[in-house]
CSV table of C-alpha atoms and ligand atoms in Angstrom, one decimal:
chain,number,residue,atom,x,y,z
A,1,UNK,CA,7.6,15.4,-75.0
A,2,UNK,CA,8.4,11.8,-76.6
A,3,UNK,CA,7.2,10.0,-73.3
A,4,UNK,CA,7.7,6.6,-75.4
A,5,UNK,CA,11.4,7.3,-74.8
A,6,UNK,CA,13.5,3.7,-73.6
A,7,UNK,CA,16.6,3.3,-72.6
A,8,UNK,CA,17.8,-0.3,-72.9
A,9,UNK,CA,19.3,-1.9,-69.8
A,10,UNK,CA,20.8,-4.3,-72.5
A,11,UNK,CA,19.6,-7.3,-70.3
A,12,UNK,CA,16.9,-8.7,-73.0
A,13,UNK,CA,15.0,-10.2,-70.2
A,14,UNK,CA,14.4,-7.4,-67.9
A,15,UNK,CA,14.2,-5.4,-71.2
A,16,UNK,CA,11.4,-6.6,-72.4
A,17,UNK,CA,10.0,-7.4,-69.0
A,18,UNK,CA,9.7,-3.2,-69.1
A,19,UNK,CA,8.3,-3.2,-72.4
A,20,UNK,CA,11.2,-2.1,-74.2
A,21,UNK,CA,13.9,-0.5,-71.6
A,22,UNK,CA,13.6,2.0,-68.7
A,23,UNK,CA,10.8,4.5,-69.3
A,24,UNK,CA,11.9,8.4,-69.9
A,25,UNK,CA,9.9,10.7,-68.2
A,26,UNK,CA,9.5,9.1,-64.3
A,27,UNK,CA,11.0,7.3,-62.0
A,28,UNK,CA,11.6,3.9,-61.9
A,29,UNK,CA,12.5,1.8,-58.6
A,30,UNK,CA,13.8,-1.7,-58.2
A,31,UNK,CA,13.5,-3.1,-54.8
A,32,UNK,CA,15.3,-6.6,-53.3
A,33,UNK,CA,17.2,-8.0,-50.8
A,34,UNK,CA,20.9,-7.8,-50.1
A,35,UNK,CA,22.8,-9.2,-53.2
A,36,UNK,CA,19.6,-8.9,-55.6
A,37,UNK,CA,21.2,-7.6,-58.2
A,38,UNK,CA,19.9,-4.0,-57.7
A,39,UNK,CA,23.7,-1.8,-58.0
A,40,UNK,CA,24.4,-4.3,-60.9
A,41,UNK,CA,21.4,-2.6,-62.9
A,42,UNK,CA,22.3,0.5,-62.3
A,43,UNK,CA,25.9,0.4,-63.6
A,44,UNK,CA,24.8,-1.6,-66.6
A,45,UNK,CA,22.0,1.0,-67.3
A,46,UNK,CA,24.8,4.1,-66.6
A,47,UNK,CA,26.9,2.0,-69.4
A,48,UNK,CA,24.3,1.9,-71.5
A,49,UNK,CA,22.9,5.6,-71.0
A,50,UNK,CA,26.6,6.7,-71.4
A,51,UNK,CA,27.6,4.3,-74.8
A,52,UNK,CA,24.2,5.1,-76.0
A,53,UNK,CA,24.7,9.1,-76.2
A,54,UNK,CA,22.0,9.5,-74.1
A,55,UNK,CA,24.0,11.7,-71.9
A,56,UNK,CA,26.2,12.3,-68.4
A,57,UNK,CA,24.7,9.8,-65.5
A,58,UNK,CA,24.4,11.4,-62.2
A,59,UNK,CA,24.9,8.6,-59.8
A,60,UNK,CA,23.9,9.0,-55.9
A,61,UNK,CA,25.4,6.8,-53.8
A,62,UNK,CA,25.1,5.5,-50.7
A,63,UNK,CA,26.9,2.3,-50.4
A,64,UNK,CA,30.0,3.0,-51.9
A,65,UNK,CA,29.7,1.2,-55.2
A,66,UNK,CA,32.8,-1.2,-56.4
A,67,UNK,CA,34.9,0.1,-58.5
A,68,UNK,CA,35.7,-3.3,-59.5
A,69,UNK,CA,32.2,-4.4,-60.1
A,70,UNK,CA,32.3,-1.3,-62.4
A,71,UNK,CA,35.1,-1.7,-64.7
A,72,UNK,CA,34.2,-5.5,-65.0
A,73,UNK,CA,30.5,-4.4,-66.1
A,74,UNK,CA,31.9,-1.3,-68.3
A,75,UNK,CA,35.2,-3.3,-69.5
A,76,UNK,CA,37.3,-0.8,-72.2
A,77,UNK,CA,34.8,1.7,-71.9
A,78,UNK,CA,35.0,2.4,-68.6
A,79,UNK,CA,37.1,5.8,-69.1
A,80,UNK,CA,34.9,7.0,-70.9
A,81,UNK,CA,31.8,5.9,-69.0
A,82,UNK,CA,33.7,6.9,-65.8
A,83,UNK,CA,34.1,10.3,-67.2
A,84,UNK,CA,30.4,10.9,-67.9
A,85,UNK,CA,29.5,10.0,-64.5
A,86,UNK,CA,29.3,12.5,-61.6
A,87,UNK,CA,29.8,10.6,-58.6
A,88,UNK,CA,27.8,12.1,-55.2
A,89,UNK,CA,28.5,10.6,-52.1
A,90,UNK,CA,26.0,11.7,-49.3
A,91,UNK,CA,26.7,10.9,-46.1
A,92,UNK,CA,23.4,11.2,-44.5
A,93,UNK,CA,19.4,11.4,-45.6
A,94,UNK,CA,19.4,15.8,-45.3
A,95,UNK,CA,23.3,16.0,-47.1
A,96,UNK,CA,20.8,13.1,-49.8
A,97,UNK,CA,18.1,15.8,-50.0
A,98,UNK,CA,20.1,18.8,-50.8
A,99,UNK,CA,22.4,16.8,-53.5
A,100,UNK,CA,18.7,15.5,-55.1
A,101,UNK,CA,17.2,19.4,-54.9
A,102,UNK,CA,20.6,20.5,-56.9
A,103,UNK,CA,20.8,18.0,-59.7
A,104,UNK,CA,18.6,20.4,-62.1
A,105,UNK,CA,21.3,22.4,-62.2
A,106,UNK,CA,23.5,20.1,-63.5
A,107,UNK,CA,24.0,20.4,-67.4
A,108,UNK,CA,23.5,17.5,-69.8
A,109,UNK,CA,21.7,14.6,-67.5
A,110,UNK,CA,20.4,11.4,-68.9
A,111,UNK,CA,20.2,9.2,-66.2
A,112,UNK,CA,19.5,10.1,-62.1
A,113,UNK,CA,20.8,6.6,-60.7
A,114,UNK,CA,20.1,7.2,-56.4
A,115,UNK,CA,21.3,3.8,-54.9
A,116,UNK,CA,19.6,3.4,-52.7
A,117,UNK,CA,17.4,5.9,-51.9
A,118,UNK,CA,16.1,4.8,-48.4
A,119,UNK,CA,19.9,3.7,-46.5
A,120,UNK,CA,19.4,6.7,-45.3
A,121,UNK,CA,15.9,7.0,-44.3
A,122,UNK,CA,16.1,4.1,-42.2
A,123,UNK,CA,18.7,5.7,-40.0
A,124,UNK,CA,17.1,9.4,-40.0
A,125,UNK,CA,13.7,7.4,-39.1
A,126,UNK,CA,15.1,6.4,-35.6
A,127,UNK,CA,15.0,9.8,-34.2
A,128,UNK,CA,13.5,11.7,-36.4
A,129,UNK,CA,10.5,10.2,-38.4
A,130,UNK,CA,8.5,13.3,-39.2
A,131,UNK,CA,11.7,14.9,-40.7
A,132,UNK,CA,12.3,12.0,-43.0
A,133,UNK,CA,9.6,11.7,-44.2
A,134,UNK,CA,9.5,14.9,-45.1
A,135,UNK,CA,12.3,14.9,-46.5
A,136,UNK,CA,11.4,11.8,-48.4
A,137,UNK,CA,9.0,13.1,-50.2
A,138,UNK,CA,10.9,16.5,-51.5
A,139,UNK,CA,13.2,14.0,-52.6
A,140,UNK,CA,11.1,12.3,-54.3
A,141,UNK,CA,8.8,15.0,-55.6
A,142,UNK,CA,12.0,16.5,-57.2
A,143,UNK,CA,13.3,13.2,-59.2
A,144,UNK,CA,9.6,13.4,-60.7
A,145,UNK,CA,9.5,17.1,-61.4
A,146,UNK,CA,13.4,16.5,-62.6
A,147,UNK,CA,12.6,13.5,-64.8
A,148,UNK,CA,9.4,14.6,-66.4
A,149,UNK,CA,10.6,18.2,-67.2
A,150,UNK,CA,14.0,17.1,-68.6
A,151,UNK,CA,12.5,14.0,-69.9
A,152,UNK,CA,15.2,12.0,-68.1
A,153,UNK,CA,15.5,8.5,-67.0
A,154,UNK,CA,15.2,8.0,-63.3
A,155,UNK,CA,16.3,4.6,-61.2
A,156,UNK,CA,16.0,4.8,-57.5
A,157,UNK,CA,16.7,1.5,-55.4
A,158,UNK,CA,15.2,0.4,-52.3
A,159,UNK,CA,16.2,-1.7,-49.5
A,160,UNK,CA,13.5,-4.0,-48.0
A,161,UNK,CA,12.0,-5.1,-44.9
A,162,UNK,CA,10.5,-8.9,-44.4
A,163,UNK,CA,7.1,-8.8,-43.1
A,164,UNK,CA,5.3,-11.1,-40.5
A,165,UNK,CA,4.4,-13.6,-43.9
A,166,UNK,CA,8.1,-14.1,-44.9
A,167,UNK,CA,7.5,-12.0,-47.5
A,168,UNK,CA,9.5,-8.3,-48.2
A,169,UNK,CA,8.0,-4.9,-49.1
A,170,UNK,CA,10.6,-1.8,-49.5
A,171,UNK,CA,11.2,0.4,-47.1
A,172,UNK,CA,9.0,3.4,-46.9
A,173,UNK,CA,6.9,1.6,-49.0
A,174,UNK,CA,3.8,3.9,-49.3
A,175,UNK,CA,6.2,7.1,-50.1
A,176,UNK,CA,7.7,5.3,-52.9
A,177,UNK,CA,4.7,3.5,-54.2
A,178,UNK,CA,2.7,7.1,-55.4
A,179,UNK,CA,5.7,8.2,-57.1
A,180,UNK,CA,7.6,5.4,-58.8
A,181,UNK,CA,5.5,4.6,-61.8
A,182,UNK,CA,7.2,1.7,-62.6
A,183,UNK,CA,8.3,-0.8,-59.5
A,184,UNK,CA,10.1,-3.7,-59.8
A,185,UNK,CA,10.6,-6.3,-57.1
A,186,UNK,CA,14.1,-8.7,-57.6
A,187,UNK,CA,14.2,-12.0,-56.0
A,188,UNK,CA,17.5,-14.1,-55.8
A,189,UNK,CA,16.0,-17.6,-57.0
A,190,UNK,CA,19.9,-19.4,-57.2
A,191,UNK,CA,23.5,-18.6,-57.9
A,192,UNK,CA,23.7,-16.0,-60.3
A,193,UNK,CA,20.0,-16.3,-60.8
A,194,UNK,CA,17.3,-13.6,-60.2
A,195,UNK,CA,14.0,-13.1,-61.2
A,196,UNK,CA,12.3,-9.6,-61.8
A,197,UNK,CA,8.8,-9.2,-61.4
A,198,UNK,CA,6.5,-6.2,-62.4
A,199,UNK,CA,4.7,-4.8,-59.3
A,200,UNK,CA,3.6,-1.9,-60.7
A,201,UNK,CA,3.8,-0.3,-64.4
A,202,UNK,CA,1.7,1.7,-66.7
A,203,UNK,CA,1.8,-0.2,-70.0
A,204,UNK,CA,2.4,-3.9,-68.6
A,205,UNK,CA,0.7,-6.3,-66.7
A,206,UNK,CA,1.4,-6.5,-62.8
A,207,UNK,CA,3.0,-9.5,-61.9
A,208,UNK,CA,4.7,-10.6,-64.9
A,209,UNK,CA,7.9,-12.3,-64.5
A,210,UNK,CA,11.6,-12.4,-65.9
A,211,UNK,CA,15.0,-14.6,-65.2
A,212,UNK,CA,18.2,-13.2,-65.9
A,213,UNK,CA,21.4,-14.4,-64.7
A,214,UNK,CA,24.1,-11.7,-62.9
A,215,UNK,CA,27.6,-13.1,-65.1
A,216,UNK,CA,31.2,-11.8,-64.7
A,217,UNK,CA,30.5,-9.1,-67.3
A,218,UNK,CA,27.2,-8.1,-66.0
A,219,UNK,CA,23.6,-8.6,-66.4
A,220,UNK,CA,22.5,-11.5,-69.4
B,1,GTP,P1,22.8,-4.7,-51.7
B,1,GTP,O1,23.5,-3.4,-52.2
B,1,GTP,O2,23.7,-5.4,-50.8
B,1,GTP,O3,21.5,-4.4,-51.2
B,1,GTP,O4,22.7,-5.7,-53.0
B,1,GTP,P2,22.3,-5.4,-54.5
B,1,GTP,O5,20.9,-5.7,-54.7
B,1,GTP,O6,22.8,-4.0,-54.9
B,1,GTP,O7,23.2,-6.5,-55.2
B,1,GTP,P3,24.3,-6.3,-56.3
B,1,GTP,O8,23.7,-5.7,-57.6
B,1,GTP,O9,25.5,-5.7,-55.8
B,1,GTP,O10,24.6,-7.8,-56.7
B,1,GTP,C1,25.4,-8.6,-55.9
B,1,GTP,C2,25.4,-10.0,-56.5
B,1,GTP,O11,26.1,-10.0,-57.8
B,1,GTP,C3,26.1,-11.0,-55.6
B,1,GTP,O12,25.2,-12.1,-55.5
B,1,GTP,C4,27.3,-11.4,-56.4
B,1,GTP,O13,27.5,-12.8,-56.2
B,1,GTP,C5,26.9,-11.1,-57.8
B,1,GTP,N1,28.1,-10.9,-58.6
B,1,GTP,C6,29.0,-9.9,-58.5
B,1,GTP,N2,30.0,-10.0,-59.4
B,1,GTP,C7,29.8,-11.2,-60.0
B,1,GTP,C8,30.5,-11.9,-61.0
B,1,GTP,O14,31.5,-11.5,-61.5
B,1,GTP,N3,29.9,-13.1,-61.5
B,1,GTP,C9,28.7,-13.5,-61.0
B,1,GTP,N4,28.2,-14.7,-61.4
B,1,GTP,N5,28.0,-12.9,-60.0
B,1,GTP,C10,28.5,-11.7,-59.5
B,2,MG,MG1,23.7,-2.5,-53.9
C-alpha cells in the first residue's frame, strides 16, 4: 500500500500545512466554529478528488450543503463533479451509522467526506449517551477500516464546544482524537480569513500554523 498517497486540497496553504495534501490511508478531521470554513474544504477537496481521477466522492451530509456554494467552488465542472458524487442525507446519528457501515460496498470510492460527523451525536447524546457513543465509535472504526483497506482518503468534520477558558475542543473529543490521525483545528481570524493549525499529525509538527483566505471561487 502507497501510504505516501496525497490528494491536494489545491489551497497551497493548507496544502502544505499537511505536508503535501490529505493523507490516503486514514482519516482526517477538521474541527471549527460555525462559518470556519470546514464544508468549503470538503467541496474543494471533492473537486479536486473528482478532476484529479482519483475517483467517485461519497459525501455524508448532515447540514444540507449549498448547492450554490457548490457550483461556485466547482464552476464548469460541476456536472461532472456532481455526477461523481453520491449524495447521503441522514437524518439522524443510527440512519448516519448504517449509511457509514454500507459505504464499502460502494464501487469506485476516493474520497468519504461525513460533514459533520457529530450533528448528530449531539442530539442522540441527550437521551441516549451510551448508544452514541457506541455508535460513534463503529462509525468511526469503519471509516478507518474503510480508508486503510481501500486506501481512500477520509475527511470527517466536527462541530465544537467552548470550554470554561474561552477556548473550543470538538465535540466528542476523545472518540475522535484516537482515530483521526491527522486533526486540524480552523479559526476564523477576519473576513474571509482563517487560519489552520496542526493539532495532531504523523509527519508534521503539532501546532504549526497556516492563513488562507475563503474567496468567491473557493479556498486560496
Ligand atoms: P458550519 O457548517 O456552520 O459549522 O460552518 P463551516 O465551518 O462549514 O463553514 P463554511 O465552510 O460553510 O464557510 C462559511 C464561510 O464561507 C462564511 O464565513 C462565508 O462568509 C464564507 N463564504 C461563503 N461564500 C463566500 C464567497 O463567495 N466569498 C467569500 N469571501 N466568502 C464566502
Ligand atoms: Mg459546514
Amino acid at each position: 500500500m502507497d501510504t505516501a498517497r496525497k490528494l491536494k486540497i489545491n489551497c497551497k496553504p493548507l496544502d502544505d500545512l499537511l505536508g503535501g495534501g490529505l493523507e490516503g490511508g486514514i482519516i482526517t478531521e477538521f474541527y471549527g466554529e460555525a462559518g470556519s470554513g470546514k464544508t468549503n474544504i470538503c467541496i474543494q477537496a471533492t473537486r479536486e478528488c473528482v478532476l484529479n481521477g482519483i475517483g467517485k466522492v461519497a459525501y455524508v451530509d448532515t447540514e444540507s450543503v449549498s448547492m450554490e456554494r457548490f457550483i461556485q467552488i466547482c464552476k464548469g465542472s460541476y456536472n461532472k463533479i456532481l455526477s461523481n458524487t453520491i449524495f447521503f442525507k441522514p437524518s439522524s446519528f443510527l440512519e448516519q451509522e448504517k449509511i457509514i457501515l454500507g459505504l464499502p460496498k460502494v464501487k469506485n470510492i476516493g474520497l468519504v467526506v461525513v460533514d459533520t460527523i457529530n450533528m448528530f451525536y449531539r442530539i442522540m447524546m441527550e437521551d441516549d449517551e451510551e448508544g452514541a457513543n457506541r455508535s460513534l465509535v463503529r462509525q468511526l472504526t469503519s471509516l478507518q477500516l474503510l480508508a486503510r483497506k481501500q486506501n481512500l482518503y477520509v475527511i470527517i468534520t466536527s462541530q465544537v464546544y467552548t470550554t470554561e477558558n474561552g477556548d473550543f475542543r470538538p465535540f466528542a473529543g476523545r472518540g475522535i482524537e484516537h482515530m483521526a490521525k491527522t486533526i486540524v483545528k480552523l479559526e476564523r481570524i477576519g473576513e474571509g480569513r482563517r487560519k489552520a493549525v496542526i493539532m495532531k499529525h504523523r509527519s508534521q509538527p503539532e501546532g504549526r500554523e497556516a492563513v488562507f483566505y475563503i474567496t468567491k471561487n473557493g479556498l486560496e
